[in-house]
Short mmCIF file of C-alpha atoms and ligand atoms in Angstrom, two decimals:
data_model
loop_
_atom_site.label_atom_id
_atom_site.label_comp_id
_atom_site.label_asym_id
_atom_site.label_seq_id
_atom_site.Cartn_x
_atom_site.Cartn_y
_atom_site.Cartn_z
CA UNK A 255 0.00 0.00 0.00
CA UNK A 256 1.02 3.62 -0.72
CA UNK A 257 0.51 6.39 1.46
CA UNK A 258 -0.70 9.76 -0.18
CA UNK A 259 0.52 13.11 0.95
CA UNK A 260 -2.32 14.99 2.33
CA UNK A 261 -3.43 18.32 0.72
CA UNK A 262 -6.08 20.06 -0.02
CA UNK A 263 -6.14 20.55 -4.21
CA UNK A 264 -7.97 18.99 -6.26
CA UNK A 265 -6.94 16.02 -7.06
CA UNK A 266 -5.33 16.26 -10.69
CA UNK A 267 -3.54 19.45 -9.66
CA UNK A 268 -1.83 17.81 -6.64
CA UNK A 269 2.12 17.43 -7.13
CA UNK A 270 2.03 13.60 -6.46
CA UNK A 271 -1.14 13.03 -8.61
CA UNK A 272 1.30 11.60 -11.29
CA UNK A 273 3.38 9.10 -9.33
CA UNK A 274 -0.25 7.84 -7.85
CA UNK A 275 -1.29 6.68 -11.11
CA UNK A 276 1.70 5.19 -12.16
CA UNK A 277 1.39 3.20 -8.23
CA UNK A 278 -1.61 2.12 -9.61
CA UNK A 279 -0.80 1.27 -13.17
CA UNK A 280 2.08 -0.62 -11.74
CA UNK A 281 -0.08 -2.62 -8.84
CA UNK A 282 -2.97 -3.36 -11.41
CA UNK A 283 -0.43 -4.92 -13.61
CA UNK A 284 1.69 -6.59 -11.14
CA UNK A 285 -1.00 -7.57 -8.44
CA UNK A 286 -4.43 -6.85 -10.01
CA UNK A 287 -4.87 -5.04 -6.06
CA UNK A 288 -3.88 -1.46 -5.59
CA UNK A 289 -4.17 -0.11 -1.41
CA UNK A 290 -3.74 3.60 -1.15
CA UNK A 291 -3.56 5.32 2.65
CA UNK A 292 -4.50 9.05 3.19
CA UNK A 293 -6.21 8.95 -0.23
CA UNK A 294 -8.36 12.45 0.70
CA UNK A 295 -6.33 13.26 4.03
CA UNK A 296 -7.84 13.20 7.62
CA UNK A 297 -9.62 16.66 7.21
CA UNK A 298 -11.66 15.57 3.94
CA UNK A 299 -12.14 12.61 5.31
CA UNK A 300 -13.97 13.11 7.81
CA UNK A 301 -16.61 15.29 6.08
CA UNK A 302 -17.13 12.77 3.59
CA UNK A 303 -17.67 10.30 6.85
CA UNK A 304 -19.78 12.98 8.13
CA UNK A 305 -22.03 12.44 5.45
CA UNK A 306 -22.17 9.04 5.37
CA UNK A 307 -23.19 8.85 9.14
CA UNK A 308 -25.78 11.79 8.58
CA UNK A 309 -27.30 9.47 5.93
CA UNK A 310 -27.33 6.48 8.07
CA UNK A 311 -29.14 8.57 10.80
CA UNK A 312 -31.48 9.71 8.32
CA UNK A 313 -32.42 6.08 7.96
CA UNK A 314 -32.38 6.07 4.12
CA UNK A 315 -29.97 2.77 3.81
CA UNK A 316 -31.82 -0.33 2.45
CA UNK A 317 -30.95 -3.98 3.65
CA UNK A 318 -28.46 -5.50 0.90
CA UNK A 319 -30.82 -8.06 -0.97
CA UNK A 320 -30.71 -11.66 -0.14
CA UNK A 321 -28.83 -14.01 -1.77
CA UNK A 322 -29.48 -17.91 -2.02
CA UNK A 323 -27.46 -19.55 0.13
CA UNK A 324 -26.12 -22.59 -2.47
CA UNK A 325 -24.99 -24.73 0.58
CA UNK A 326 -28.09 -24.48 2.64
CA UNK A 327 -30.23 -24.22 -0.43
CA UNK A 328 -33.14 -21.97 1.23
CA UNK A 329 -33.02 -17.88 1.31
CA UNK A 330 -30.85 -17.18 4.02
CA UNK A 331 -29.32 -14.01 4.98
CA UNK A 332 -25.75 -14.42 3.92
CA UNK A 333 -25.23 -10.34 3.35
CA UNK A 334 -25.78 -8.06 6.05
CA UNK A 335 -24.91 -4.70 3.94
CA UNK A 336 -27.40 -2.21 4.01
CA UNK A 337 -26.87 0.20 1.15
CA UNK A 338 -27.93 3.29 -0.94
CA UNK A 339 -26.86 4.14 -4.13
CA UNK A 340 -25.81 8.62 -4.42
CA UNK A 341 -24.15 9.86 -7.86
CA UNK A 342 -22.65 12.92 -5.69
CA UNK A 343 -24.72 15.66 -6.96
CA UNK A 344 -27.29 15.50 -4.10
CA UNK A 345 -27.56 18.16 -1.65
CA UNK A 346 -26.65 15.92 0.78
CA UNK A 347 -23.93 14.60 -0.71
CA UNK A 348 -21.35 17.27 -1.84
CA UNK A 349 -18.28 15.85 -0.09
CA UNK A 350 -19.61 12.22 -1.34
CA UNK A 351 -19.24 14.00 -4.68
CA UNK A 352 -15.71 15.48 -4.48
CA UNK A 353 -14.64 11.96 -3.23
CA UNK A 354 -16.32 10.52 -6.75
CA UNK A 355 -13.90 12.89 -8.75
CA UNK A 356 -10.92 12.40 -6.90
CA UNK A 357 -11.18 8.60 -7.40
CA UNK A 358 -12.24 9.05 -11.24
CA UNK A 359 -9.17 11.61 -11.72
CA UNK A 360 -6.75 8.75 -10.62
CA UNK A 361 -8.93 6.07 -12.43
CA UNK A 362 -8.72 8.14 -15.88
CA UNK A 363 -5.62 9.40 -14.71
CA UNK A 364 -4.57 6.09 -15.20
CA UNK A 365 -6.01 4.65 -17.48
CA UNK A 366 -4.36 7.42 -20.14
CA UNK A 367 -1.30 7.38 -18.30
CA UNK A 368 -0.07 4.00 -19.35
CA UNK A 369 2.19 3.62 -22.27
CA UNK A 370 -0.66 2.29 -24.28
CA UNK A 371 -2.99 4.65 -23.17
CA UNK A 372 -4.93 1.66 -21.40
CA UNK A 373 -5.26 0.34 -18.02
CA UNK A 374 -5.30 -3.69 -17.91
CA UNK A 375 -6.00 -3.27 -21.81
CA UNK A 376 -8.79 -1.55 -20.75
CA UNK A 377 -10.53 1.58 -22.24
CA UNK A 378 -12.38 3.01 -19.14
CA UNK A 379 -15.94 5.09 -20.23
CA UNK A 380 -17.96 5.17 -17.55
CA UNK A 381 -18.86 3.84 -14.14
CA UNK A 382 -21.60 3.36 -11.83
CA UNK A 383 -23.13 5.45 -9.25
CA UNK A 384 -21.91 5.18 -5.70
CA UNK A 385 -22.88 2.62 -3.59
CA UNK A 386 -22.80 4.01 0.12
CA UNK A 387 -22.22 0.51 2.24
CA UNK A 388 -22.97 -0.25 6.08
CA UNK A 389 -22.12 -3.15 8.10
CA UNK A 390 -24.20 -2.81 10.88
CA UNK A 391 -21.75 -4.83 12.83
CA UNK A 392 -23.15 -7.62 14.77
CA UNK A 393 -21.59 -9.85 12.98
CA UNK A 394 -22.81 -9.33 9.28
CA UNK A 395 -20.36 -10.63 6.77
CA UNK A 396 -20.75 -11.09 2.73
CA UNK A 397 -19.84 -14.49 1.19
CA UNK A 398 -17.37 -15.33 -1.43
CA UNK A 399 -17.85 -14.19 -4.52
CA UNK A 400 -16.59 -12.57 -7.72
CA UNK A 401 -17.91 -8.68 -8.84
CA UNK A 402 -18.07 -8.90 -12.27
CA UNK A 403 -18.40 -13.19 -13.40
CA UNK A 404 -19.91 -13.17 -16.54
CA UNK A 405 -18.16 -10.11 -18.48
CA UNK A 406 -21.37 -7.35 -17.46
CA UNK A 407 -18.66 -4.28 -18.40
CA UNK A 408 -17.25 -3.44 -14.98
CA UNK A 409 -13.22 -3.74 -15.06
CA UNK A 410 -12.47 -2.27 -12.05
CA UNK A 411 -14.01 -2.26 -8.52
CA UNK A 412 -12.82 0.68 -6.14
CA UNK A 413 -13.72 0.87 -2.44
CA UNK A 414 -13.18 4.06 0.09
CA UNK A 415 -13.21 2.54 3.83
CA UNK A 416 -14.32 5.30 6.31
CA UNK A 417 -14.03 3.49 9.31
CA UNK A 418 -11.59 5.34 12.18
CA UNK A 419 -9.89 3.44 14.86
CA UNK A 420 -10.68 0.01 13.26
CA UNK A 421 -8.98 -2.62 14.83
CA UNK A 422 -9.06 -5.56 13.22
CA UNK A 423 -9.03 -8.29 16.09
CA UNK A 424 -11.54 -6.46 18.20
CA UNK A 425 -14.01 -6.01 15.34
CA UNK A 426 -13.59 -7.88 12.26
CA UNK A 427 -14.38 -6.56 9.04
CA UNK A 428 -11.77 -8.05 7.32
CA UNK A 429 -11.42 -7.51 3.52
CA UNK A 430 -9.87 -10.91 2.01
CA UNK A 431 -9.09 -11.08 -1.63
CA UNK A 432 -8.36 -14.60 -2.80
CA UNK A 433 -6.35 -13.30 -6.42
CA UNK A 434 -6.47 -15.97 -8.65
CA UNK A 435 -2.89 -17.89 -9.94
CA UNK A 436 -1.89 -17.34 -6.49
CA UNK A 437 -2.92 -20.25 -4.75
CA UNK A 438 -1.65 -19.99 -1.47
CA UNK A 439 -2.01 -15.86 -1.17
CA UNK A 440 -4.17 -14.05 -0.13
CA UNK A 441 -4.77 -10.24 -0.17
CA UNK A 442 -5.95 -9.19 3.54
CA UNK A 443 -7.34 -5.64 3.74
CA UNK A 444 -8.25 -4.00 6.54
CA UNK A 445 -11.44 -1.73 5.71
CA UNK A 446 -9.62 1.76 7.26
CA UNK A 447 -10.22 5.53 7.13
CA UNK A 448 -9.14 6.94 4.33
CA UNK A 449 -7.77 4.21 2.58
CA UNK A 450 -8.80 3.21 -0.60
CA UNK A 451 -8.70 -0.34 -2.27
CA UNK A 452 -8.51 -0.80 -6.70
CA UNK A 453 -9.19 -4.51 -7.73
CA UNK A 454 -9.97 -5.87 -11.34
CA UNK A 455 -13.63 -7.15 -11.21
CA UNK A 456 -13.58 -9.98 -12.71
CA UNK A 457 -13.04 -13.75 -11.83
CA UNK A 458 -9.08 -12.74 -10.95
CA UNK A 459 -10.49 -11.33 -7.20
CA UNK A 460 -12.92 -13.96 -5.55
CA UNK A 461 -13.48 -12.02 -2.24
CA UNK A 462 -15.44 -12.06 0.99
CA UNK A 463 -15.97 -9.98 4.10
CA UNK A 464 -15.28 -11.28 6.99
CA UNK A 465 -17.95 -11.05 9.61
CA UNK A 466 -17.68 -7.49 11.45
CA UNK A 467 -18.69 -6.13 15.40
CA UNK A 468 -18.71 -2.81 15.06
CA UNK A 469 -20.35 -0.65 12.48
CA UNK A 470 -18.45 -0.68 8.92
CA UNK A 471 -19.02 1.70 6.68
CA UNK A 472 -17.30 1.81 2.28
CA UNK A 473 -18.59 3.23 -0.49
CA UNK A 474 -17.99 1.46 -3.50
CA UNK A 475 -17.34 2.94 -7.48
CA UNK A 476 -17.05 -0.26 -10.59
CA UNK A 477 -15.87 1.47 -13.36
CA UNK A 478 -16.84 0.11 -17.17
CA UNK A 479 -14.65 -1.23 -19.77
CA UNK A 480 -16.63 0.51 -23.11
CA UNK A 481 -16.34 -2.95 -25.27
CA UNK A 482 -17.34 -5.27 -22.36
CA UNK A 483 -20.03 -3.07 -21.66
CA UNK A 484 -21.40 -2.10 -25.03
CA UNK A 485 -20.74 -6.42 -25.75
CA UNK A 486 -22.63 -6.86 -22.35
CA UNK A 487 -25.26 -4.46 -23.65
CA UNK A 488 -25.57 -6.97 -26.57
CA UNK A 489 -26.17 -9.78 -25.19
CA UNK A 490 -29.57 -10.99 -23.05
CA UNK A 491 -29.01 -9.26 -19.46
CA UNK A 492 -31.10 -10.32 -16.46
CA UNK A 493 -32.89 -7.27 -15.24
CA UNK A 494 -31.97 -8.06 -11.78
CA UNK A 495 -28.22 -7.56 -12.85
CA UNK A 496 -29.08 -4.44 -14.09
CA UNK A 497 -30.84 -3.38 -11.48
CA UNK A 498 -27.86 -3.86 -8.78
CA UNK A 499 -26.03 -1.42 -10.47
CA UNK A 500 -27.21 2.44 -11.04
CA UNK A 501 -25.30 4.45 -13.84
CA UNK A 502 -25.78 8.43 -13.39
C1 LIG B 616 -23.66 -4.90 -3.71
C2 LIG B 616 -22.31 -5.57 -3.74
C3 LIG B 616 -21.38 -5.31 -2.73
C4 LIG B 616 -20.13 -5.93 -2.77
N1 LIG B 616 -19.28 -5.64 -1.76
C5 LIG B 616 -18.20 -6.30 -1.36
O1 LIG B 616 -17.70 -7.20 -1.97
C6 LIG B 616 -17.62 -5.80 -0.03
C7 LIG B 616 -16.27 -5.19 -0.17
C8 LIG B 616 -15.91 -4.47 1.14
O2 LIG B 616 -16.79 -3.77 1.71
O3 LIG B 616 -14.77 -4.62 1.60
N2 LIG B 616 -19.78 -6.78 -3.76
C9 LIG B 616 -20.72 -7.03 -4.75
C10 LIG B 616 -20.36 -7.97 -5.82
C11 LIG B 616 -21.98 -6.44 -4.75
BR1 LIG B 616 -23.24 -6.83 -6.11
FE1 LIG B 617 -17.70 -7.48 -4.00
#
């Protein structure tokens, strides 16, 4: 993981903004996993956290929706997220917002950046809304799984953890990645303030969270690959995929 320098310019301005990207380009490529610490510093992070908890509060998160449990074969409960999806334009939501560009000026940053103007190969267009996340922490978790399975356009999943004071042992939480070709590794991320977390969506990152006891709060961004998505767009889609995601 990389630490950032905390300031307070806009992202793409900042003096480091460069050397970011190419810490990403060169994770991605190496790892498929990118951590970076003090992505928006401690002040900006805590308004966007702020928000977050003034949403909670406001009671406008909705339970994450169930999930059949393959083992147990009935409809269990096996994700205890309780979401809400915010593009960053809402009143509400300002610092949410400024968070959004920050991470899609080091996304696209990136993504031109690279000798072949690509990221993975990839030709990022577009991404979804943000999806505000709480654990409510008595021991929710979310299975194993893989983001993006069956090639639905997302290339890249990026999380920003807001939780302060997290310690791991004492409450749980734990992000564990499972990259694929490295059997016996795996990626442990702890979900902390101001850090944020770049994984390829596809089958490469199988990963779970591990069940958490104390309140656990990300917002996720999945960025699109324009030919997966406009192929994806193609071919027959299940509403209910669609519907998980919101595009602004
Ligand atoms: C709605 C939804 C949430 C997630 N979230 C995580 O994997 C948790 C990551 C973390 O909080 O560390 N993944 C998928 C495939 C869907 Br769909
Ligand atoms: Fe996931």
């Amino acid at each position: 993981s990389h630490s950032v320098q905390s300031t307070n310019v806009p992202m793409s301005q900042r003096s480091d903004y460069v050397d970011l990207c190419r810490n990403i380009i060169r994770d991605m490529d190496l790892y498929g996993v990118c951590v970076l610490d003090n992505f928006l510093g401690y002040q900006r992070g805590m308004t966007v956290l702020d928000e977050v908890l003034n949403l909670y509060n406001m009671g406008v998160f909705k339970d994450g929706q169930l999930v059949r449990n393959k083992a147990s074969n009935n409809l269990k409960t096996i994700r205890g997220d309780q979401i809400i999806w915010v593009d960053g334009r809402e009143d509400c939501c300002k610092q949410i917002g400024q968070l959004i560009s920050d991470v899609d000026a080091v996304v696209m940053g990136s993504n031109k950046m690279n000798d072949n103007g690509k990221l993975g190969n990839y030709t990022i267009n577009g991404r979804t809304k943000a999806m505000v996340a709480c654990y409510p922490g008595h021991g929710s978790h979310y299975v194993k799984h893989v983001d993006n399975p069956n090639k639905d356009g997302r290339c890249i999943t990026a999380i920003y953890y807001l939780n302060k004071d997290w310690d791991i042992k004492e409450n749980g939480g734990l992000l564990r990645i499972f990259p694929e070709g490295w059997s016996d590794q795996v990626a442990d991320i702890e979900p902390l303030f101001d850090r944020i977390l770049f994984f390829w969506s596809d089958r490469r990152n199988p990963h779970e969270v591990q069940p958490a006891f104390k309140t656990r709060y990300a917002i996720t961004l999945w960025y699109f690959d324009g030919n997966e998505k406009e192929e994806a767009g193609r071919r027959f889609q299940h509403a209910s995929d669609l519907n998980s995601m919101q595009v602004p």
